[in-house]
XYZ file of C-alpha atoms in Angstrom:
562
model
C -74.347 37.783 -37.538
C -76.386 40.697 -36.305
C -79.363 42.263 -38.040
C -82.908 42.592 -39.403
C -84.435 41.923 -42.802
C -81.895 42.190 -45.594
C -82.478 44.226 -48.766
C -80.151 45.154 -51.582
C -79.869 48.505 -53.321
C -81.748 49.116 -56.539
C -78.731 48.280 -58.698
C -78.904 44.612 -57.616
C -81.735 42.056 -57.866
C -83.718 42.297 -54.602
C -82.780 39.800 -51.907
C -84.492 39.514 -48.552
C -83.560 37.461 -45.540
C -85.009 37.536 -42.052
C -82.600 35.627 -39.758
C -83.943 33.770 -36.760
C -83.581 36.246 -33.859
C -82.867 33.288 -31.535
C -80.243 31.807 -33.833
C -76.454 32.149 -33.894
C -75.392 35.422 -35.505
C -71.714 35.649 -34.656
C -72.295 37.988 -31.725
C -69.344 38.317 -29.349
C -69.767 41.189 -26.900
C -66.778 43.353 -26.018
C -65.718 44.403 -22.524
C -66.034 48.110 -21.743
C -62.309 48.711 -21.186
C -61.551 47.198 -24.608
C -64.091 49.539 -26.195
C -62.469 52.500 -24.434
C -59.033 51.433 -25.665
C -60.233 51.267 -29.281
C -61.957 54.650 -29.042
C -58.780 56.156 -27.603
C -56.622 54.676 -30.365
C -58.756 55.949 -33.248
C -58.848 59.416 -31.647
C -62.495 59.494 -30.576
C -61.708 61.368 -27.352
C -63.730 64.101 -25.559
C -60.947 66.686 -25.862
C -61.501 66.576 -29.638
C -64.461 68.362 -31.228
C -66.454 65.156 -31.808
C -69.582 67.099 -32.735
C -67.865 68.112 -35.963
C -67.156 64.457 -36.848
C -69.114 61.314 -37.751
C -68.538 57.933 -36.119
C -69.954 54.734 -37.628
C -70.606 51.506 -35.730
C -71.519 48.956 -38.416
C -72.694 46.125 -36.154
C -73.862 47.715 -32.939
C -75.401 44.660 -31.246
C -76.717 45.782 -27.885
C -74.702 48.980 -27.663
C -71.290 47.949 -26.290
C -69.631 50.627 -28.437
C -72.529 53.006 -28.946
C -73.135 53.869 -25.284
C -69.478 54.836 -24.601
C -69.557 56.820 -27.856
C -72.581 58.776 -26.609
C -70.839 59.484 -23.300
C -67.748 60.811 -25.079
C -69.788 62.878 -27.515
C -71.727 64.455 -24.643
C -68.527 65.359 -22.779
C -67.012 66.781 -25.973
C -70.085 68.991 -26.444
C -69.501 70.484 -23.006
C -65.855 71.195 -23.757
C -66.504 72.668 -27.223
C -69.770 74.524 -26.668
C -72.005 72.339 -28.818
C -75.635 71.319 -28.226
C -76.031 67.536 -28.205
C -79.596 67.674 -29.550
C -78.262 69.238 -32.779
C -75.928 66.306 -33.548
C -78.206 63.833 -35.269
C -75.536 63.135 -37.882
C -72.667 62.575 -35.432
C -73.364 58.856 -34.902
C -74.490 56.145 -37.328
C -75.102 52.662 -35.918
C -76.348 49.649 -37.875
C -77.566 46.187 -36.920
C -79.083 43.427 -39.006
C -81.291 42.178 -36.164
C -84.180 44.568 -35.566
C -84.498 43.555 -31.906
C -80.834 44.474 -31.382
C -81.398 47.851 -33.006
C -84.447 48.466 -30.820
C -82.537 47.423 -27.689
C -79.714 49.828 -28.559
C -82.149 52.682 -29.204
C -83.693 52.163 -25.760
C -80.223 52.035 -24.172
C -79.296 55.229 -26.023
C -82.462 56.997 -24.806
C -81.742 55.932 -21.229
C -78.153 57.176 -21.443
C -79.203 60.507 -23.014
C -81.803 61.053 -20.281
C -79.108 60.326 -17.703
C -76.926 62.954 -19.397
C -79.688 65.552 -19.122
C -81.424 65.391 -22.523
C -85.199 65.777 -22.781
C -87.254 62.705 -23.675
C -88.172 64.087 -27.102
C -84.548 64.948 -27.919
C -83.341 61.565 -26.643
C -85.857 59.598 -28.697
C -85.197 61.709 -31.791
C -81.432 61.241 -31.591
C -81.700 57.497 -30.905
C -83.969 57.085 -33.937
C -81.499 58.916 -36.178
C -78.419 57.250 -34.730
C -79.472 53.574 -34.898
C -80.645 51.864 -38.097
C -82.049 48.343 -38.424
C -80.476 47.174 -41.653
C -77.634 45.313 -43.271
C -74.490 47.436 -43.240
C -72.851 45.447 -46.043
C -75.754 45.884 -48.442
C -77.006 49.345 -47.480
C -76.496 52.354 -49.750
C -73.793 54.470 -48.085
C -73.140 56.869 -50.955
C -73.907 59.937 -48.797
C -72.132 58.684 -45.673
C -68.566 59.814 -44.907
C -66.945 58.822 -41.632
C -64.138 60.182 -39.517
C -64.218 57.053 -37.357
C -65.440 53.492 -37.922
C -65.316 51.301 -34.827
C -66.727 48.043 -33.578
C -66.641 44.293 -33.200
C -67.910 42.911 -36.519
C -69.665 39.514 -36.561
C -67.725 36.254 -36.889
C -69.637 34.132 -39.435
C -68.247 32.014 -42.286
C -69.972 32.654 -45.602
C -70.868 28.990 -46.024
C -73.099 29.310 -42.935
C -75.230 31.926 -44.715
C -77.973 31.107 -47.279
C -76.477 30.921 -50.772
C -78.552 33.783 -52.159
C -77.416 36.093 -49.370
C -73.814 34.892 -49.521
C -73.778 35.620 -53.261
C -75.119 39.112 -52.576
C -72.343 39.752 -50.064
C -69.680 38.534 -52.472
C -71.117 40.777 -55.173
C -71.112 43.798 -52.872
C -67.663 43.171 -51.349
C -64.804 42.410 -53.721
C -62.549 41.230 -50.881
C -64.894 38.409 -49.817
C -63.546 35.421 -51.724
C -63.076 31.748 -50.927
C -64.203 30.677 -47.465
C -64.078 34.226 -46.139
C -65.502 35.286 -42.819
C -68.206 37.943 -42.872
C -66.028 40.452 -41.025
C -63.834 40.764 -44.142
C -66.686 42.664 -45.779
C -67.066 44.898 -42.727
C -63.429 45.912 -43.048
C -63.849 46.690 -46.758
C -67.073 48.684 -46.390
C -65.875 50.448 -43.249
C -62.613 51.539 -44.849
C -64.502 52.814 -47.901
C -66.387 55.283 -45.682
C -63.279 56.940 -44.222
C -62.477 60.471 -45.214
C -58.782 61.340 -45.644
C -57.119 60.939 -42.271
C -60.036 58.956 -40.814
C -59.442 55.807 -38.776
C -61.065 52.389 -38.469
C -60.664 50.431 -35.229
C -62.002 46.865 -35.025
C -61.526 43.968 -32.666
C -62.002 40.652 -34.429
C -60.278 37.405 -35.343
C -56.838 37.934 -36.910
C -56.667 34.873 -39.202
C -57.310 37.006 -42.294
C -53.910 38.619 -41.807
C -52.128 35.379 -42.698
C -54.463 33.119 -44.681
C -55.665 32.861 -48.268
C -59.154 34.318 -47.863
C -57.675 37.524 -46.431
C -55.385 38.156 -49.431
C -57.665 40.665 -51.178
C -58.326 42.593 -47.990
C -54.595 42.769 -47.225
C -54.008 43.989 -50.775
C -56.696 46.685 -50.373
C -55.186 47.875 -47.102
C -51.627 47.722 -48.459
C -52.450 49.790 -51.535
C -54.782 52.434 -50.117
C -54.509 52.648 -46.333
C -52.035 52.594 -43.440
C -51.890 50.046 -40.644
C -51.213 52.045 -37.461
C -51.670 49.642 -34.548
C -52.040 45.878 -34.093
C -52.710 44.445 -30.634
C -52.797 40.644 -30.528
C -55.184 39.633 -27.723
C -55.311 35.835 -28.013
C -54.751 35.371 -24.278
C -56.424 38.534 -22.972
C -59.932 38.505 -21.484
C -61.426 40.839 -24.101
C -65.018 39.563 -24.341
C -67.950 39.086 -22.000
C -68.092 35.380 -22.896
C -65.270 32.832 -23.182
C -64.666 32.383 -26.922
C -61.841 31.006 -29.063
C -61.720 33.856 -31.546
C -57.958 34.668 -31.758
C -58.830 38.380 -31.524
C -56.729 41.391 -32.359
C -57.379 45.114 -32.246
C -56.569 46.592 -35.642
C -56.368 50.344 -36.283
C -56.145 51.394 -39.938
C -55.995 54.975 -41.239
C -56.836 56.520 -44.588
C -53.299 57.843 -45.034
C -49.888 56.777 -46.404
C -48.260 53.889 -44.555
C -45.860 54.771 -41.752
C -44.427 52.950 -38.737
C -46.644 50.307 -37.114
C -47.063 49.817 -33.374
C -47.245 46.095 -32.525
C -48.431 44.751 -29.182
C -48.763 41.216 -27.813
C -51.123 41.226 -24.824
C -50.775 38.550 -22.155
C -53.320 36.909 -19.878
C -52.942 39.645 -17.270
C -53.646 42.433 -19.772
C -56.511 44.414 -18.275
C -58.022 47.887 -17.972
C -55.072 49.302 -16.046
C -52.528 47.909 -18.522
C -54.588 49.155 -21.462
C -54.515 52.718 -20.129
C -50.725 52.765 -19.825
C -50.393 51.177 -23.265
C -52.725 53.759 -24.827
C -50.510 56.606 -23.592
C -47.552 55.187 -25.564
C -49.628 54.290 -28.616
C -50.896 57.869 -28.837
C -47.434 59.375 -28.372
C -44.470 59.898 -30.697
C -42.089 57.997 -28.398
C -40.388 55.166 -30.284
C -39.258 53.231 -27.196
C -42.090 50.988 -26.006
C -42.993 50.803 -22.319
C -41.987 47.776 -20.281
C -44.807 45.739 -18.763
C -45.517 42.234 -17.482
C -48.927 42.434 -19.176
C -47.827 43.124 -22.729
C -44.862 43.400 -25.063
C -44.711 46.231 -27.602
C -42.460 47.457 -30.394
C -42.511 49.698 -33.450
C -41.848 48.392 -36.969
C -40.603 50.906 -39.523
C -41.601 48.816 -42.557
C -44.812 46.928 -43.264
C -45.649 44.261 -45.887
C -47.133 45.638 -49.086
C -49.824 44.222 -51.329
C -51.382 40.890 -50.362
C -48.312 39.637 -48.473
C -48.955 37.946 -45.135
C -48.739 40.172 -42.087
C -46.252 39.063 -39.429
C -47.201 37.727 -36.005
C -45.346 36.901 -32.824
C -43.583 38.687 -30.020
C -42.998 42.326 -31.058
C -39.337 42.151 -30.046
C -38.869 39.141 -32.331
C -40.597 40.903 -35.217
C -38.424 43.943 -34.618
C -35.322 41.733 -34.811
C -36.579 40.012 -37.972
C -37.260 43.389 -39.582
C -33.627 44.277 -38.919
C -32.465 41.017 -40.518
C -34.714 41.635 -43.519
C -32.975 44.970 -44.022
C -29.483 43.438 -43.861
C -29.745 40.067 -45.633
C -31.125 38.749 -48.907
C -34.127 36.398 -49.292
C -33.541 32.656 -49.533
C -34.960 32.624 -53.072
C -32.512 34.834 -54.914
C -31.573 35.129 -58.608
C -28.108 36.327 -57.586
C -27.356 32.898 -56.150
C -29.621 30.890 -58.449
C -31.566 29.691 -55.402
C -35.206 28.727 -55.859
C -37.969 27.405 -53.608
C -40.810 25.315 -54.988
C -43.152 22.409 -54.262
C -43.182 18.804 -55.438
C -45.604 17.357 -57.944
C -49.361 17.225 -57.362
C -51.064 14.548 -59.430
C -54.723 14.972 -58.539
C -55.002 11.202 -58.095
C -52.096 9.639 -56.233
C -53.789 6.219 -56.233
C -53.264 6.128 -59.994
C -50.036 8.092 -60.435
C -48.034 6.907 -57.388
C -47.362 3.168 -57.063
C -44.943 0.711 -55.504
C -45.993 -1.975 -58.001
C -45.981 -0.382 -61.472
C -45.803 -3.652 -63.410
C -46.056 -3.336 -67.179
C -45.365 0.403 -67.316
C -42.306 1.467 -69.308
C -39.221 2.085 -67.174
C -38.639 5.581 -68.546
C -42.151 6.536 -67.383
C -41.250 5.803 -63.764
C -39.562 8.239 -61.369
C -38.647 7.224 -57.805
C -40.633 9.613 -55.616
C -40.097 10.795 -52.051
C -42.906 11.743 -49.676
C -42.804 13.455 -46.277
C -42.794 10.077 -44.558
C -39.611 9.095 -46.415
C -37.574 11.880 -44.777
C -39.029 11.736 -41.259
C -35.767 10.398 -39.795
C -33.622 13.211 -41.195
C -32.372 11.406 -44.298
C -33.896 10.310 -47.582
C -35.134 6.706 -47.197
C -36.992 5.758 -50.332
C -40.118 3.665 -49.688
C -40.044 2.068 -53.151
C -42.818 4.191 -54.662
C -42.700 5.547 -58.191
C -44.296 8.534 -59.865
C -45.956 7.367 -63.053
C -44.901 10.160 -65.381
C -46.983 11.212 -68.414
C -44.580 14.088 -69.241
C -41.432 14.353 -71.330
C -39.514 17.613 -71.749
C -42.450 19.577 -70.373
C -45.038 18.066 -72.750
C -47.518 15.226 -72.416
C -46.310 12.059 -74.101
C -48.255 10.381 -76.890
C -49.884 7.373 -75.246
C -49.562 5.433 -78.523
C -45.793 5.370 -77.927
C -46.175 3.854 -74.446
C -48.652 0.957 -74.456
C -47.858 -0.003 -70.845
C -48.573 3.519 -69.602
C -51.663 3.713 -71.814
C -53.039 0.441 -70.467
C -52.529 1.586 -66.880
C -54.278 4.891 -67.474
C -57.141 3.298 -69.426
C -57.756 0.933 -66.531
C -58.409 3.958 -64.315
C -59.741 6.290 -67.013
C -63.064 7.147 -65.364
C -61.312 8.260 -62.156
C -58.611 10.176 -64.017
C -61.163 11.961 -66.215
C -63.293 12.936 -63.193
C -60.546 15.228 -61.841
C -61.053 18.967 -62.211
C -57.857 19.361 -64.237
C -59.072 16.702 -66.711
C -62.550 18.202 -67.048
C -60.987 21.575 -67.857
C -58.792 20.032 -70.576
C -60.501 16.914 -71.943
C -57.875 16.428 -74.663
C -55.178 16.287 -71.970
C -57.236 14.103 -69.645
C -54.263 12.063 -68.409
C -52.075 14.988 -67.330
C -51.092 15.435 -63.688
C -52.031 18.728 -62.033
C -48.387 19.826 -62.125
C -45.964 19.226 -64.951
C -42.938 17.115 -64.153
C -39.937 19.452 -64.254
C -37.197 18.198 -66.594
C -33.901 17.627 -64.766
C -35.296 18.035 -61.240
C -34.897 14.327 -60.419
C -31.117 14.397 -60.936
C -30.567 17.727 -59.244
C -29.403 17.888 -55.585
C -32.053 19.557 -53.431
C -33.032 20.264 -49.872
C -36.442 18.831 -49.029
C -38.729 20.180 -46.293
C -42.057 18.634 -45.205
C -45.068 20.922 -45.296
C -46.285 20.485 -41.705
C -43.755 20.380 -38.868
C -43.118 22.033 -35.519
C -39.608 23.090 -36.608
C -37.782 23.290 -39.937
C -36.688 19.831 -41.083
C -34.423 20.139 -44.144
C -33.160 16.858 -45.632
C -30.698 16.475 -48.514
C -31.549 14.471 -51.621
C -28.330 14.199 -53.603
C -30.167 13.865 -56.920
C -31.905 10.488 -56.900
C -35.578 11.242 -56.265
C -38.514 13.374 -57.366
C -40.413 15.243 -54.590
C -44.099 14.651 -53.835
C -46.401 17.652 -53.300
C -46.251 17.304 -49.502
C -42.581 18.295 -49.782
C -41.073 21.673 -50.619
C -37.632 21.812 -52.148
C -34.735 24.260 -52.399
C -32.243 24.152 -55.282
C -29.289 26.469 -55.842
C -26.562 27.202 -58.378
C -24.256 28.629 -55.707
C -24.893 27.210 -52.256
C -23.283 24.109 -50.804
C -26.628 22.564 -49.852
C -25.301 21.034 -46.640
C -24.149 24.490 -45.515
C -27.488 26.015 -46.481
C -29.198 23.056 -44.815
C -27.432 23.985 -41.582
C -28.880 27.503 -41.743
C -32.374 26.159 -42.467
C -32.047 23.684 -39.603
C -31.355 26.523 -37.163
C -33.951 28.275 -35.043
C -33.617 31.347 -37.220
C -35.506 29.642 -40.050
C -38.297 28.777 -37.628
C -38.560 32.379 -36.447
C -39.038 33.681 -39.984
C -41.589 31.022 -40.940
C -43.384 31.288 -37.601
C -43.791 35.042 -38.004
C -45.691 34.719 -41.265
C -47.400 31.327 -41.457
C -50.808 30.299 -40.113
C -50.230 28.034 -37.112
C -51.875 24.614 -37.158
C -53.408 22.863 -34.154
C -50.765 22.027 -31.592
C -48.588 24.929 -32.724
C -47.116 23.234 -35.800
C -46.066 25.390 -38.761
C -46.745 25.263 -42.477
C -43.357 25.321 -44.213
C -44.814 26.379 -47.544
C -42.903 28.123 -50.315
C -44.297 31.605 -49.608
C -43.104 31.344 -45.995
C -39.738 29.755 -46.786
C -39.059 32.663 -49.144
C -39.325 34.997 -46.133
C -36.150 33.495 -44.657
C -33.109 35.743 -45.028
C -29.636 34.294 -45.641
C -26.137 35.717 -46.123
C -24.404 35.543 -49.486
C -22.547 32.216 -49.690
C -19.255 33.973 -50.412
C -19.530 35.964 -47.164
C -19.245 32.866 -44.972
C -15.893 31.960 -43.454
C -14.367 28.507 -43.845
C -15.150 27.943 -40.178
C -18.812 28.946 -40.589
C -19.210 26.613 -43.555
C -17.569 23.681 -41.807
C -19.611 24.086 -38.625
C -22.910 24.499 -40.477
C -22.189 21.457 -42.632
C -21.261 19.393 -39.585
C -24.379 20.502 -37.677
C -26.558 19.578 -40.661
C -24.976 16.144 -41.016
C -25.493 15.427 -37.311
C -28.999 16.992 -37.258
C -27.742 19.207 -34.419
C -30.144 22.122 -34.379
C -28.559 23.710 -31.300
C -25.147 23.789 -32.968
C -26.631 25.148 -36.201
C -28.397 27.880 -34.217
C -25.166 28.827 -32.451
C -23.432 29.361 -35.814
C -26.448 31.230 -37.216
C -26.434 33.612 -34.257
C -22.791 34.400 -34.934
C -23.379 34.962 -38.655
C -26.497 37.106 -38.231
C -25.350 38.942 -35.126
C -28.443 38.109 -33.057
C -29.439 36.094 -30.008
C -32.352 33.749 -30.601
C -34.779 32.382 -27.999
C -34.767 28.618 -27.473
C -37.469 26.740 -29.388
C -39.092 23.405 -28.486
C -37.661 20.153 -29.780
C -38.783 19.016 -33.223
C -41.929 16.905 -33.424
């Protein structure tokens, strides 16, 4: 994180923090051509009358953005007849580290002198333009921006002293859970934008698809418009080699419209960025062809806190088309539902392969992810010890065997969060056991896998919480299983989920619900037979071939299942 001594506004108890100037502050310095690309995309260009606007750089570091901003402002003054010395309010830069702020002021003075300013004018402008202070906790009530640009710091809140972290959370409603500090920079930066103003940041993109970014996505989805996303995971965007999964994000204070998506490759450089910027600034819908990047335009964008898609733009464009033509997997019209197995909060107590003495009707054979690894349900002999009946906790007095088992482990069971919250229901599992689910046929999918791995349980087992399940009133589950086995299911899940190490996916309910499927009645007898056969043989290639025919698309080959 970048900055000087921290102070809160008068409405909050005072907090001060002087970070070690030699410590780690999340500083990742941006290459000049990347800065120029961002400034072009937000519209901070010399041909515009920049002297009539205000640009904010909330974490200016050593001036990677501020110096190019000064150059563009100076050129704009020449084109529009303005006097640079009169534009003390045209730039506002902040940095938490006072030595960074001082370094940037000196760099600004040197640049202004180079551009022909007098020493007194240069020093006066630099003093007004650069502030040593905490952007997240400063009082910005009189500051309105046309542009907010930069590379906000990458620091997890748990790395910050508790008192300061609490102050940030209080000041920024989007910073929840294990949020990164840059989430607050997005929130505060967006709040400064006047109508039509743009924010352009380069930073890690994990917030677009994980839990701690949900509130920020909701804020953007409800009040702003995503204009451009450039994924730069492989591009050489920074002065140092860092694993930051960066993306350039341009957001406007305007209603949502089409979104330009770009995936930059390893060879993406200054020359490629210039040609890309021409298209991004134009009204042309057809993206340019390049070996350095792939680009496309999406007409629709997720609303609210929904995960933002990722992947090759052409794939996302194809998925957007499928989303417009087919219904979601979870669908009341077909009685199809996606959910997760039972979480107990203490599997050592509630899951056992030796439940001696416990009443038989309190035992449910349970399947875990390991039991379906081979593509069929192979029960390991473990039981779920079930304290529920018809959706309510049983009376332990009616089940002495169950009661004795739970009393033996009572201290551990009571120490769980769910038990501390409800002391009278201390022996409940985290999730209720759903009546009738055991006997119901269901497709089971393990949480973590490189490709979708649906397995049929014909109604003999209860799913563990590391399994997701699909039930339906309408679908032949072997036919549906063939669709979920195909590469198409992987494309949908891969576009929305957070990738794990090694490229594996999380096949969680919120991602499975993104999958689009045809109505069961629309399938031909041939389609049904071939999907069923492919599912029974675990033939993903055959299932994909049928799916391509049904959906009218051609899918890229995916790696073999792990």
